[in-house]
PDB file of C-alpha atoms in Angstrom:
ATOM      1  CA  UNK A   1      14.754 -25.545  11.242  1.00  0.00           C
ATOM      2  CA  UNK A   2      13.377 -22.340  10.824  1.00  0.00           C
ATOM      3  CA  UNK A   3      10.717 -21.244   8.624  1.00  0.00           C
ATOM      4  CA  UNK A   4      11.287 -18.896   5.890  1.00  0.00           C
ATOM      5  CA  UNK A   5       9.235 -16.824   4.145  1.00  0.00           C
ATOM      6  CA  UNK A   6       8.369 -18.104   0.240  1.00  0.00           C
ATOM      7  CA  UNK A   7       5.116 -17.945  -1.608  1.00  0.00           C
ATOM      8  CA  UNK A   8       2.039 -18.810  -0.264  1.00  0.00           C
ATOM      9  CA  UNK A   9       2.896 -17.897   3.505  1.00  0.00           C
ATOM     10  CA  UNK A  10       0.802 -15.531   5.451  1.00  0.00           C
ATOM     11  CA  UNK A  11       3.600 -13.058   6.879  1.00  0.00           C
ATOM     12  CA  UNK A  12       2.944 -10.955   9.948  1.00  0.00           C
ATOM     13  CA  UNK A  13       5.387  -7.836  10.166  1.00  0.00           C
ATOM     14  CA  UNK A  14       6.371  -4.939  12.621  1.00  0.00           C
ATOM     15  CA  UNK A  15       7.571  -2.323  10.080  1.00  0.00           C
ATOM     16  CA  UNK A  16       8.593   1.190  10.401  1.00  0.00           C
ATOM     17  CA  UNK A  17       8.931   2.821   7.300  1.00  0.00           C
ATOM     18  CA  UNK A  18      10.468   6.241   6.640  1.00  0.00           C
ATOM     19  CA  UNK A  19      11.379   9.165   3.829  1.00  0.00           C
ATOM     20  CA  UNK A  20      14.717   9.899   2.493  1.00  0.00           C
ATOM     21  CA  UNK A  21      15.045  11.962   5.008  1.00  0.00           C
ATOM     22  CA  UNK A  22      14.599   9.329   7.433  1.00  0.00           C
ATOM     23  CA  UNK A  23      11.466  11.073   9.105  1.00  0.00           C
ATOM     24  CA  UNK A  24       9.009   8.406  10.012  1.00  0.00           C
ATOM     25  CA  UNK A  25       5.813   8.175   7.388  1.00  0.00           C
ATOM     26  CA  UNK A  26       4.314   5.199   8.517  1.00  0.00           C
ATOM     27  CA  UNK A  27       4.559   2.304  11.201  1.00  0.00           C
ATOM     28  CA  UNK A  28       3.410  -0.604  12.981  1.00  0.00           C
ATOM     29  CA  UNK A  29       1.744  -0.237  16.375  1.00  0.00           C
ATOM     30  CA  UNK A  30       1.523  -2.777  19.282  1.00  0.00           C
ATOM     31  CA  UNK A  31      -0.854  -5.589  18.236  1.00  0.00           C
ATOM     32  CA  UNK A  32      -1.310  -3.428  14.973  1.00  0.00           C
ATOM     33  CA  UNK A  33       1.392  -5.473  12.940  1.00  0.00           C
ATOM     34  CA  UNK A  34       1.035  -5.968   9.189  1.00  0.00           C
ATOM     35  CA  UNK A  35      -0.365  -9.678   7.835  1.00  0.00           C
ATOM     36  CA  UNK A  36       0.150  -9.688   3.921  1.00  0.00           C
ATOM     37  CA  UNK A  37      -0.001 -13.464   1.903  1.00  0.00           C
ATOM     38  CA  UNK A  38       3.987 -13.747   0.165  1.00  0.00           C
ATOM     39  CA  UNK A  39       3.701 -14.134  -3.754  1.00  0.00           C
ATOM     40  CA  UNK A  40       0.075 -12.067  -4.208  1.00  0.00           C
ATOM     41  CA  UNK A  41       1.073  -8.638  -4.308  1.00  0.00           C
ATOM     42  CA  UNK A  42      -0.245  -7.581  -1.199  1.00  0.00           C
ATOM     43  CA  UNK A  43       2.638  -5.198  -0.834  1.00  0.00           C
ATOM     44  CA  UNK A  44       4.823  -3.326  -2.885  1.00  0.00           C
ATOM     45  CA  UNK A  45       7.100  -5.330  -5.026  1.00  0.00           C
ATOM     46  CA  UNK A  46      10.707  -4.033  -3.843  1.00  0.00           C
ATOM     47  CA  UNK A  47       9.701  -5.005  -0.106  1.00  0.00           C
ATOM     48  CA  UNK A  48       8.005  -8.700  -1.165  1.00  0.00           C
ATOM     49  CA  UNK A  49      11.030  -8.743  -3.055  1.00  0.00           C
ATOM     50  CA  UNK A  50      13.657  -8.099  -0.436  1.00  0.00           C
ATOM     51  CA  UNK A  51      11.551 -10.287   2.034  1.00  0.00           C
ATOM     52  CA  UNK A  52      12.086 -13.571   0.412  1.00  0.00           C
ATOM     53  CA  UNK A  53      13.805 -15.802   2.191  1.00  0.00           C
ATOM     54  CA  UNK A  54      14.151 -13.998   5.019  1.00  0.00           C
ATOM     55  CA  UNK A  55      13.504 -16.317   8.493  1.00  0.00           C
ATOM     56  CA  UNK A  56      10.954 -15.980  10.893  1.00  0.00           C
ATOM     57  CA  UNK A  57      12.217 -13.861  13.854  1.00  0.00           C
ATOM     58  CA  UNK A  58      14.545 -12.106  11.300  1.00  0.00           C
ATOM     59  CA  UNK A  59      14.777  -8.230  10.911  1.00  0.00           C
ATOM     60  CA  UNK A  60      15.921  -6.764   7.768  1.00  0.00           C
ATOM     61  CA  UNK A  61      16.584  -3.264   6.502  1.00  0.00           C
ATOM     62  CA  UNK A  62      14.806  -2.498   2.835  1.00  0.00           C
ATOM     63  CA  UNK A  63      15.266  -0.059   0.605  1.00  0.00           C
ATOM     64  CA  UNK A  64      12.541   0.335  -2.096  1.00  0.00           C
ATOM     65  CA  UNK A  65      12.970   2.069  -5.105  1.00  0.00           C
ATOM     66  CA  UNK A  66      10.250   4.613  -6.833  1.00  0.00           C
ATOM     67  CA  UNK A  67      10.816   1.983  -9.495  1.00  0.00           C
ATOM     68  CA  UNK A  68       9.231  -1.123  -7.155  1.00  0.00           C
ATOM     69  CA  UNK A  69       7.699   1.065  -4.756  1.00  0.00           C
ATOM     70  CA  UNK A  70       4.834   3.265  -5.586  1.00  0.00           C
ATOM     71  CA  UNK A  71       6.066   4.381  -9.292  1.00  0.00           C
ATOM     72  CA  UNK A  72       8.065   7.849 -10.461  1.00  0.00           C
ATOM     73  CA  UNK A  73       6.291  10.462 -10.310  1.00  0.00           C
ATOM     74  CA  UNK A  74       3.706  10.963 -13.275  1.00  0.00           C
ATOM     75  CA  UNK A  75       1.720  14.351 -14.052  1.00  0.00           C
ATOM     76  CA  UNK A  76       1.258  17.160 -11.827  1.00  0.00           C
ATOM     77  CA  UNK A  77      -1.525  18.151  -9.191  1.00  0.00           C
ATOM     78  CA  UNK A  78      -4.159  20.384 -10.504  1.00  0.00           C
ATOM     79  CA  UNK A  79      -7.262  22.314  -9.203  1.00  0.00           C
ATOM     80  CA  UNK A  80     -10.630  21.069 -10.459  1.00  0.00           C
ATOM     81  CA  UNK A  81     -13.915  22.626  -9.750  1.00  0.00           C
ATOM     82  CA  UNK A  82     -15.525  20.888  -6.758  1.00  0.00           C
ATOM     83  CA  UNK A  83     -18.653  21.059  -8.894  1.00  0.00           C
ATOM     84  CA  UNK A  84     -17.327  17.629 -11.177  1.00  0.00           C
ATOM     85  CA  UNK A  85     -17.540  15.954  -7.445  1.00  0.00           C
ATOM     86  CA  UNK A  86     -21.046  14.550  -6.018  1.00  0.00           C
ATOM     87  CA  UNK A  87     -22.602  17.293  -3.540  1.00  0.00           C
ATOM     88  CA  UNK A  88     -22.636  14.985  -0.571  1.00  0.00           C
ATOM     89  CA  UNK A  89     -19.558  13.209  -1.366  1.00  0.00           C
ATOM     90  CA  UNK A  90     -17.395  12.695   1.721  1.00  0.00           C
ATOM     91  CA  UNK A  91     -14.037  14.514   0.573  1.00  0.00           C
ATOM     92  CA  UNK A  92     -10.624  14.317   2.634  1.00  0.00           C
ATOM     93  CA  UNK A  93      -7.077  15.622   1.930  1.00  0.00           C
ATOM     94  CA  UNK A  94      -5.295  11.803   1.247  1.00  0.00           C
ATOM     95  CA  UNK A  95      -7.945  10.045  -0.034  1.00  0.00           C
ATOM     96  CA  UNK A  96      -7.494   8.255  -3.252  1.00  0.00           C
ATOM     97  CA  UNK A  97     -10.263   8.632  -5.412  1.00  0.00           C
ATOM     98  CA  UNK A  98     -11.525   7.000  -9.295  1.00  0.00           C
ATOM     99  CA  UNK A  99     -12.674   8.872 -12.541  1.00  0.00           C
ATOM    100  CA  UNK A 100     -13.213   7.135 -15.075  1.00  0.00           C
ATOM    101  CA  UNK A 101     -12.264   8.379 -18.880  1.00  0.00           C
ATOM    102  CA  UNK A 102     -14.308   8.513 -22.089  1.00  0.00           C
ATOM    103  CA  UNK A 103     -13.450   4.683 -22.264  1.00  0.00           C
ATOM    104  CA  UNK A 104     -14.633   3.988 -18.943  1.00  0.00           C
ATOM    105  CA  UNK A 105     -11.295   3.121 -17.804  1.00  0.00           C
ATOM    106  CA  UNK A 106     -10.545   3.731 -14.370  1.00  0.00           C
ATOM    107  CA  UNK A 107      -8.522   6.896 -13.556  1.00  0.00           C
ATOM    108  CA  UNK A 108      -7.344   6.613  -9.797  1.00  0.00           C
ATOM    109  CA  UNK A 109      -6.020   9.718  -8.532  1.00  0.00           C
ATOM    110  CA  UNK A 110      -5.392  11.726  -4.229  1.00  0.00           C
ATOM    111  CA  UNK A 111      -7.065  14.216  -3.532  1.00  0.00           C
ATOM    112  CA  UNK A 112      -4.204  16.499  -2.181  1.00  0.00           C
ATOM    113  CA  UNK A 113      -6.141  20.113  -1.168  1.00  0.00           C
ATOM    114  CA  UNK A 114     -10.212  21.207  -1.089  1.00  0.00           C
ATOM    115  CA  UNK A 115     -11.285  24.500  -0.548  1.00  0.00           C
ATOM    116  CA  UNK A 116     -14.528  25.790  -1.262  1.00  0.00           C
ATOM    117  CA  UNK A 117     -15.271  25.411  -4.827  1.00  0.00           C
ATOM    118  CA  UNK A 118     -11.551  23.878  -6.091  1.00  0.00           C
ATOM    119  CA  UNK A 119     -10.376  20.388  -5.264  1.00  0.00           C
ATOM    120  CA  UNK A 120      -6.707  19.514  -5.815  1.00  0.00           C
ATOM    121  CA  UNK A 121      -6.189  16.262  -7.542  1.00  0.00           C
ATOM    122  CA  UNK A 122      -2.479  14.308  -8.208  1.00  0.00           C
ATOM    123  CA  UNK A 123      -2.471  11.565 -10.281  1.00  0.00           C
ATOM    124  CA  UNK A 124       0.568  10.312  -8.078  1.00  0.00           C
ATOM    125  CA  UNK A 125       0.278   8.114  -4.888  1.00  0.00           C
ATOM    126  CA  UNK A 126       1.516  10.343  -2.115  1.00  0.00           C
ATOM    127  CA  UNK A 127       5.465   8.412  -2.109  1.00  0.00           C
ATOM    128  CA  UNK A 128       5.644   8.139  -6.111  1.00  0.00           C
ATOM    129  CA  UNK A 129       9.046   8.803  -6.721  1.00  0.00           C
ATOM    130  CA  UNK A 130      10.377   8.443  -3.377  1.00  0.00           C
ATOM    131  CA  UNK A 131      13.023   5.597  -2.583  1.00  0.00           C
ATOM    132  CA  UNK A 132      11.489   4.270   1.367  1.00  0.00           C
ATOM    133  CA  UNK A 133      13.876   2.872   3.651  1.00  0.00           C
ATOM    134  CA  UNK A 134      11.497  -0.044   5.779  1.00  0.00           C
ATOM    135  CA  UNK A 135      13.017  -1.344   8.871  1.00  0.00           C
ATOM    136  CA  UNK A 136      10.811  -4.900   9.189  1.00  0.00           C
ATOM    137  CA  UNK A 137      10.899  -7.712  11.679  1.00  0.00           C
ATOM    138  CA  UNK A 138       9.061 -10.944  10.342  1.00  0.00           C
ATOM    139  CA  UNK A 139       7.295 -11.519  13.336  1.00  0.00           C
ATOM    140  CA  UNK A 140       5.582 -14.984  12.566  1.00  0.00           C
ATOM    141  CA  UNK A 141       5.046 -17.470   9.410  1.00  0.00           C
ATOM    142  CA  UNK A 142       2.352 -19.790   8.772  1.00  0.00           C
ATOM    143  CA  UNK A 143       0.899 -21.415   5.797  1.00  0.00           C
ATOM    144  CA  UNK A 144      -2.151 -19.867   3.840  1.00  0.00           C
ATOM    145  CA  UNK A 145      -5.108 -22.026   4.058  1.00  0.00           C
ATOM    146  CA  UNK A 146      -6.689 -22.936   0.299  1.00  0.00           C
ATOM    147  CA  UNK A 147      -9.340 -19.933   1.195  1.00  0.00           C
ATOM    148  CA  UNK A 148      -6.566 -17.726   1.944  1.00  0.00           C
ATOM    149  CA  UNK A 149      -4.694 -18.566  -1.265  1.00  0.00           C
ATOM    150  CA  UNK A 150      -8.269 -18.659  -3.379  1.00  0.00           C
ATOM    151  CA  UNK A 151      -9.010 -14.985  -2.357  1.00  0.00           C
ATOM    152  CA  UNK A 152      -5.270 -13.752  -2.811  1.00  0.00           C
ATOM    153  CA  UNK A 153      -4.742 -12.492   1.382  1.00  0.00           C
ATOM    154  CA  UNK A 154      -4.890 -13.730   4.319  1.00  0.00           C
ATOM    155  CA  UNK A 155      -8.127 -13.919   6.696  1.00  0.00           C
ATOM    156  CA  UNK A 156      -8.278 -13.400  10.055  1.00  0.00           C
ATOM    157  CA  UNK A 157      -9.695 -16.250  12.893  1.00  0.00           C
ATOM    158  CA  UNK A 158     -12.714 -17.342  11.282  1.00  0.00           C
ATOM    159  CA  UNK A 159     -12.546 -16.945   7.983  1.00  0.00           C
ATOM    160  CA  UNK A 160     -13.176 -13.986   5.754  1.00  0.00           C
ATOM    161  CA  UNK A 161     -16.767 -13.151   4.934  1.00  0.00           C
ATOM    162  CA  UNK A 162     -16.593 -12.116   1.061  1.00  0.00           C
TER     163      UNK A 162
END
């Protein structure tokens, strides 16, 4: 019998995922695949979604919604002065970054352009609103260990130092 994948399995994928226009954003490498624990929201829900069920060895062909993906888009990039950052903060085009509001709730936003004295935020992960096509092979199954489901991911050899 093969094993299928259901909560509470670590899952270890080769994945290639792409835009609607079918231009690769994002992939697997060689001994780089993707380990994720089935049932804790390690991935978006539209792919965790589509990969239930599916049996070890398996490849599949998923198409994920803005909706169960990464969200429609919300709001619109905007220039801030670089000023409301910290002088020596490490800034890079792509990374995501947190403000937090007059209630202290977290803001998370991308930084999307710096220049000088302007940094571009977007309140939108990079693929809100797009629908991703992921070509995925489920490349092996194995239970989590209590640790593994404790923490909410899976842990490499060893254990996971937290």
């Amino acid at each position: 019998m093969t094993d299928k994948i259901t909560a509470n399995k670590v899952v270890t994928l080769a994945y290639t995922l792409r835009d609607d226009d079918g231009e690769i954003i994002d992939q697997s490498r060689d001994g780089s695949p993707l380990l994720y624990l089935h049932g804790a929201r390690n991935i978006v829900p539209g792919l965790e979604e589509q990969l239930e069920g599916v049996a070890e060895g398996a490849s599949i062909t998923a198409t994920v919604s803005p909706e169960k993906g990464y969200g429609p888009r919300i709001g619109e990039a905007q220039e801030v002065p670089r000023n409301l950052f910290p002088a020596d903060a490490e800034l890079a085009a792509g990374m995501q970054v947190v403000a937090h509001d007059d209630q202290g709730r977290q803001i998370p936003f991308f930084i999307t352009g710096i220049t000088e004295d302007k940094i571009t935020v977007d309140p939108n992960h990079p693929l809100a609103g797009e629908t991703l096509p992921c070509e995925v092979t489920v490349e092996s199954l194995r239970e989590a260990s209590d640790e593994e489901s404790e923490h909410g991911h899976p842990h490499g050899p060893g254990g996971h130092p937290h």
